[in-house]
XYZ file of C-alpha atoms in Angstrom:
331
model
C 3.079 -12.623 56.484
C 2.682 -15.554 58.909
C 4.129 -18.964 57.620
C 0.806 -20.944 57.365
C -0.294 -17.904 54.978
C 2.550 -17.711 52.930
C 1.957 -22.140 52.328
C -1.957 -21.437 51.140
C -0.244 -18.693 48.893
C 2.146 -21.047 47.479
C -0.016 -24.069 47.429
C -2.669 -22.005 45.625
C 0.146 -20.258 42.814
C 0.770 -24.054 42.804
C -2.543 -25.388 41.683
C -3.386 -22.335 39.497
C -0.218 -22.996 37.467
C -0.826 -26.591 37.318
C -4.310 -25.769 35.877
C -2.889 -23.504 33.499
C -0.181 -26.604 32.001
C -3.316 -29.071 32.234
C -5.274 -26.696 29.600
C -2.331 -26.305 27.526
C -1.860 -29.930 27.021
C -5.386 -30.457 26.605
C -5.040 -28.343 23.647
C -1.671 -29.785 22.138
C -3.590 -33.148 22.394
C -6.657 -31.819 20.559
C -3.992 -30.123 17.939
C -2.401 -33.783 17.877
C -5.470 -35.413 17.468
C -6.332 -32.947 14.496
C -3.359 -33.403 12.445
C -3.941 -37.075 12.447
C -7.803 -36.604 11.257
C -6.791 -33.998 8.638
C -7.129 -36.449 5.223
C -8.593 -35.967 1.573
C -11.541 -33.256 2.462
C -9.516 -30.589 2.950
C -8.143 -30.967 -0.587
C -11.091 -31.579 -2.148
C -12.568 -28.779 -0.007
C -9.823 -26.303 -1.649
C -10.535 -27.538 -5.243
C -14.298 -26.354 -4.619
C -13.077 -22.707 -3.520
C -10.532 -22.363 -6.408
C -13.499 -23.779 -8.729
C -15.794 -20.928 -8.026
C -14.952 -16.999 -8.960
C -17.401 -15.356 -5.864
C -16.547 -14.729 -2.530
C -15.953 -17.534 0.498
C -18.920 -16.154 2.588
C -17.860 -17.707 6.332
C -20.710 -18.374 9.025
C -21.114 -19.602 12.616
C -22.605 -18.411 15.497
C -21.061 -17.549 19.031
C -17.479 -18.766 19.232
C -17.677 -20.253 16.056
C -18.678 -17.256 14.896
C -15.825 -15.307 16.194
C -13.575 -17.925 15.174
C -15.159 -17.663 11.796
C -14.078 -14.126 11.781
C -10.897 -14.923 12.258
C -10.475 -17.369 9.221
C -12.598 -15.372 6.983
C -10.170 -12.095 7.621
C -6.983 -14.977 7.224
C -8.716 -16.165 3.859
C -8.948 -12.335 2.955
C -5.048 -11.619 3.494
C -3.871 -14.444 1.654
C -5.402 -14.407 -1.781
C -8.668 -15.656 -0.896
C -11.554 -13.096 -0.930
C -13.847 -13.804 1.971
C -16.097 -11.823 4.614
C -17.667 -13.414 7.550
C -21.782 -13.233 8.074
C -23.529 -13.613 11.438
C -26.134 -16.491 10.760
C -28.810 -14.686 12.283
C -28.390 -11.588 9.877
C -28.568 -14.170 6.618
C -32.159 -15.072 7.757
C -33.054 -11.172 7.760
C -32.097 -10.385 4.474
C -28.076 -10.812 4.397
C -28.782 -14.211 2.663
C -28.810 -12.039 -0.517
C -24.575 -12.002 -0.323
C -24.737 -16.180 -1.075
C -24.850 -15.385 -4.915
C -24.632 -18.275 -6.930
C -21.044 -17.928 -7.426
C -19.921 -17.731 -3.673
C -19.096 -20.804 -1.392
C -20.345 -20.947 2.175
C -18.091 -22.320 4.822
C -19.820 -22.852 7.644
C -19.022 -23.595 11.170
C -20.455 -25.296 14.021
C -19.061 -27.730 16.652
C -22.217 -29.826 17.290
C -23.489 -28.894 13.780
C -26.904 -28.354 14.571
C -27.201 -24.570 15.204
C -30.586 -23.757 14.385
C -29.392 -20.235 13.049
C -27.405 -22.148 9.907
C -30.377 -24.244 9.282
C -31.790 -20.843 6.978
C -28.379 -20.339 5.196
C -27.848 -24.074 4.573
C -31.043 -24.588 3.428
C -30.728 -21.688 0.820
C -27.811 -23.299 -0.479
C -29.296 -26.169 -1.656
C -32.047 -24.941 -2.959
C -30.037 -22.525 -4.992
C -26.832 -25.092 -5.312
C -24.551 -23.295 -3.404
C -21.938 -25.612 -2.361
C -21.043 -25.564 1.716
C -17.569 -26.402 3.231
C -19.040 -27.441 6.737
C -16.658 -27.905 9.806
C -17.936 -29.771 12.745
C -17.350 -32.676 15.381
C -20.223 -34.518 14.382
C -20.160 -36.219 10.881
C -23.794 -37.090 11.190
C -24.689 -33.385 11.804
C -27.082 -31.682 9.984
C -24.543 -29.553 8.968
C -22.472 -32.637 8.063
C -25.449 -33.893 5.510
C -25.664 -30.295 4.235
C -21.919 -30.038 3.254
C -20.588 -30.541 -0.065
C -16.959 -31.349 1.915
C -17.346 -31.883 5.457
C -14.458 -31.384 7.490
C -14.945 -33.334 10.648
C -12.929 -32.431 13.622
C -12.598 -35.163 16.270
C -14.086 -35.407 18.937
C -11.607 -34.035 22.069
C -12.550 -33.390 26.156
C -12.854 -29.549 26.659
C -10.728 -27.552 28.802
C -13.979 -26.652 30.650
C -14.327 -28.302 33.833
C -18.501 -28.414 33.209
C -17.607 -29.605 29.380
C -19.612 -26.443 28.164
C -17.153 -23.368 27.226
C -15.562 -23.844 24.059
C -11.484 -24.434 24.299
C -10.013 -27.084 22.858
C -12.746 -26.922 19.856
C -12.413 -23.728 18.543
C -8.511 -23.976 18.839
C -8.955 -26.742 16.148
C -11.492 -24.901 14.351
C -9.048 -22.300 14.253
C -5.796 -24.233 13.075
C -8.029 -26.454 10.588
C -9.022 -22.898 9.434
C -5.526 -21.661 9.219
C -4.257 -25.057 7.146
C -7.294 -24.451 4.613
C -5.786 -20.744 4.287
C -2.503 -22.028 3.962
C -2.890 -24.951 1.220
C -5.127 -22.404 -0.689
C -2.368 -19.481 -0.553
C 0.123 -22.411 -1.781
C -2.064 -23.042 -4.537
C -2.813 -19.586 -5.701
C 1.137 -19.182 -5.243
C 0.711 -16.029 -3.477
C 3.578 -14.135 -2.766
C 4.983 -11.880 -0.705
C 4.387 -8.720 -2.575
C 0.810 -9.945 -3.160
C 0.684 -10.518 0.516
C 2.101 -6.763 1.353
C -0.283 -5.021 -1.053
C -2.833 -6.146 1.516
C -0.928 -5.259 4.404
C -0.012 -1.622 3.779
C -0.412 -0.916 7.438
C 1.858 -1.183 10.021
C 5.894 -2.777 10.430
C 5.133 -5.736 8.488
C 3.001 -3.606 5.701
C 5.900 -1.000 5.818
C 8.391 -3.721 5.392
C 6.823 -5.331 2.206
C 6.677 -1.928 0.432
C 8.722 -1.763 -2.761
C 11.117 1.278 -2.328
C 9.007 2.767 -5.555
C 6.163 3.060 -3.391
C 8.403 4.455 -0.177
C 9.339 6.773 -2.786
C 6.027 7.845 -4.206
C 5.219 10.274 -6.990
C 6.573 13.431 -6.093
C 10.121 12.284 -4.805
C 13.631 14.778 -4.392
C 16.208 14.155 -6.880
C 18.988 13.136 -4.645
C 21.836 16.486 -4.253
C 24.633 15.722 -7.068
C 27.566 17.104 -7.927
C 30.047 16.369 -11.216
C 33.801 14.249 -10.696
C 35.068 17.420 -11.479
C 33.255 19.404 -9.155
C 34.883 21.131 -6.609
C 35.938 20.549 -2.770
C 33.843 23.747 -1.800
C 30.937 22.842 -4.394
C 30.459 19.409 -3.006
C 30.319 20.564 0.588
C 27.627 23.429 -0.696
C 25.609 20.194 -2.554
C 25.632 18.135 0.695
C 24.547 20.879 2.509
C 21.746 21.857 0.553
C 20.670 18.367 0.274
C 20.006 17.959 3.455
C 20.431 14.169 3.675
C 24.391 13.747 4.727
C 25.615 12.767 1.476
C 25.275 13.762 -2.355
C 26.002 11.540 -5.260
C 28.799 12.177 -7.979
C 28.060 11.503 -11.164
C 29.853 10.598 -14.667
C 29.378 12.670 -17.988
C 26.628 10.469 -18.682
C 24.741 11.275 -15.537
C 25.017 7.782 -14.014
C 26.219 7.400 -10.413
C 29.948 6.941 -10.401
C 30.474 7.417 -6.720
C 29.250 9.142 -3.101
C 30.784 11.190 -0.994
C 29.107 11.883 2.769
C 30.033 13.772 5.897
C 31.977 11.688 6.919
C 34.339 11.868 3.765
C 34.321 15.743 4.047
C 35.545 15.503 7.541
C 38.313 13.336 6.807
C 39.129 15.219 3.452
C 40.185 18.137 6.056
C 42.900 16.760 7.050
C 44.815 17.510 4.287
C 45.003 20.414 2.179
C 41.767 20.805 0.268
C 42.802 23.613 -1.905
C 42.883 21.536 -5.567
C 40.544 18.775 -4.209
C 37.299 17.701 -6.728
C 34.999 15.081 -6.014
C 36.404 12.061 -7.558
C 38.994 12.222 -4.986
C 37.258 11.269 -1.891
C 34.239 9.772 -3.185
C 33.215 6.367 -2.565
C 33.636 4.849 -5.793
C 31.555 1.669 -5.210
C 28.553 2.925 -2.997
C 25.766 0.123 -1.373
C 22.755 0.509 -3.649
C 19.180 -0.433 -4.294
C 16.661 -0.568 -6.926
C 13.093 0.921 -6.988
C 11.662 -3.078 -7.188
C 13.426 -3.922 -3.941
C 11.487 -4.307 -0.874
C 11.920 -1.739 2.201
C 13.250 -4.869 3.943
C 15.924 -4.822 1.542
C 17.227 -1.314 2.275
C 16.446 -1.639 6.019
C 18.963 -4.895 6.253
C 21.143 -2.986 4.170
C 21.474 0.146 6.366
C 22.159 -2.166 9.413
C 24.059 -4.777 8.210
C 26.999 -2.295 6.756
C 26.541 -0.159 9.678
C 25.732 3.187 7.101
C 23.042 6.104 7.651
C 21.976 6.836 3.834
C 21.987 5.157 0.486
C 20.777 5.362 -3.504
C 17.747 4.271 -5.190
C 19.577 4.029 -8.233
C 17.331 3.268 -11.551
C 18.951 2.252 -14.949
C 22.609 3.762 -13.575
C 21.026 6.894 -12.491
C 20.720 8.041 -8.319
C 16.711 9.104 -8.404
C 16.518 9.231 -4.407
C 18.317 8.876 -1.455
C 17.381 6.944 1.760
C 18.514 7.960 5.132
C 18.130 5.678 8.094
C 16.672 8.454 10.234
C 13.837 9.572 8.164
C 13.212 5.628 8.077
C 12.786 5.599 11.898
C 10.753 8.624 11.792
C 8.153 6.995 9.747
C 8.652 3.802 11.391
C 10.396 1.428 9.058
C 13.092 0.955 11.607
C 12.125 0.530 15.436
């Protein structure tokens, strides 16, 4: 490549990274700028969702829209039930989900999109309270709002001013701090949160071990202290899971033995050998409450393959790191 191309090439890399930083500090300003706007509304916006026992119906059209979609599904995960509605589809009959129990949180940045005018107009008439969120606090949006959470008013990332940027990031965090204070106040925890996350890693890793364990669960392979050296190698064999637990007259887990022990019992005569002899006699166990998280840290952290669910003293499954991988708990 001749040198004068190769200087365009790096002058233009040049000025398309520099436009890159510019946008991202247009939007840390606009983030900036919304944290120091953010005052009593949002609290007093909260108290009207926790008043009311219907659904947070969420509205906006275009970006709004599909940054409405984002909060409403954010809302949804975190203790707050809430679907988003296109505007449009209210004034065709969808109005019929604003029952009189719901709240309506509507967005728009000018707050004068003629497709809310039909929604917001239904809610007062039918005293429905809105949670608006807009630039403009003289909007008719604004005026229509119960709360009114007024974003300032920021230079878009646009170079014509016209594509949405910097305004529907703060749409989007002032979204995401509503979410947030209302998930503090409901005190919604992390099980709560899992139960509506069942998919995926983070699902999987919020699962109690009950539920890893399910209904129809193997008793883990067991053997008595008494039992012999050939009768515990038969046990961890058929168990299929590289370890079996030993148990005490009372059936409660008194100790494990796993491949690992067996190979190392052969190197000494295993003629008169039982199983309280080379079982571990203070195995790493877990409890059917405990999260999958739990066992998963506890597998890696002390570098083992398999341990118990052990419930009131007694082994009632057995986890093995590989079947965990299998189904994904461990990547």
């Amino acid at each position: 490549m001749p040198p004068e191309s190769q200087s365009s090439l790096a002058d233009t890399v040049g000025a398309m990274t520099e436009r890159a930083r510019a946008v991202i500090r247009l939007n840390i300003e606009a983030l900036q700028a919304l944290e120091r706007t953010v005052d009593g509304s949002l609290a007093r916006a909260c108290d009207i969702i926790l008043s009311r026992p219907g659904y947070v119906v969420v509205t906006g059209m275009g970006k709004s829209g599909h940054i409405g979609g984002k909060i409403a599904a954010t809302l949804a995960s975190t203790g707050t039930n809430a679907f988003f509605v296109h505007p449009a589809e209210m004034s065709h009959g969808d109005l019929g989900m604003l029952r009189h129990d719901t709240t309506l949180l509507a967005i728009s940045n000018s707050g004068e999109s003629r497709e809310l005018r039909d929604p917001l107009l239904f809610c007062q008439r039918n005293d429905i309270p809105v949670i608006g969120m807009t630039q403009r606090g003289s909007s008719f949006l604004a005026r229509m709002s119960a709360v009114a959470l007024v974003m300032p008013s920021v230079a878009e990332a646009c170079p014509n001013g016209l594509a949405p940027t910097t305004s529907t990031l703060m749409t989007l965090a002032l979204g995401d701090a509503l979410a947030m204070v209302l998930m503090d106040r409901r005190q919604f925890s992390a099980e709560a949160f899992g139960m509506h996350h069942p998919g995926g890693a983070l699902g999987m890793s919020l699962q109690s071990v009950r539920e890893w364990m399910g209904d129809n669960h193997a008793t883990p392979a067991s053997v008595p202290l008494d039992a012999a050296f050939a009768e515990v190698v038969t046990a961890i064999t058929e168990g299929r899971k590289g370890a079996v637990a030993v148990l005490d007259g009372d059936g409660a887990l008194a100790g494990m033995i796993t491949d690992g022990d067996i190979r190392r019992a052969f190197a000494q005569d295993v003629t008169h050998i039982v199983a309280a002899d080379i079982m571990s006699r203070t195995p790493i166990t877990v409890t059917p409450h405990q999260r999958m998280s739990d066992v998963v840290d506890l597998l890696s952290a002390n570098k083992i393959s398999n341990l118990f669910v052990v419930d009131e003293g007694r082994p009632v499954a057995i986890v093995h790191i590989a079947e965990l991988m299998q189904a994904g708990y461990v990547s």
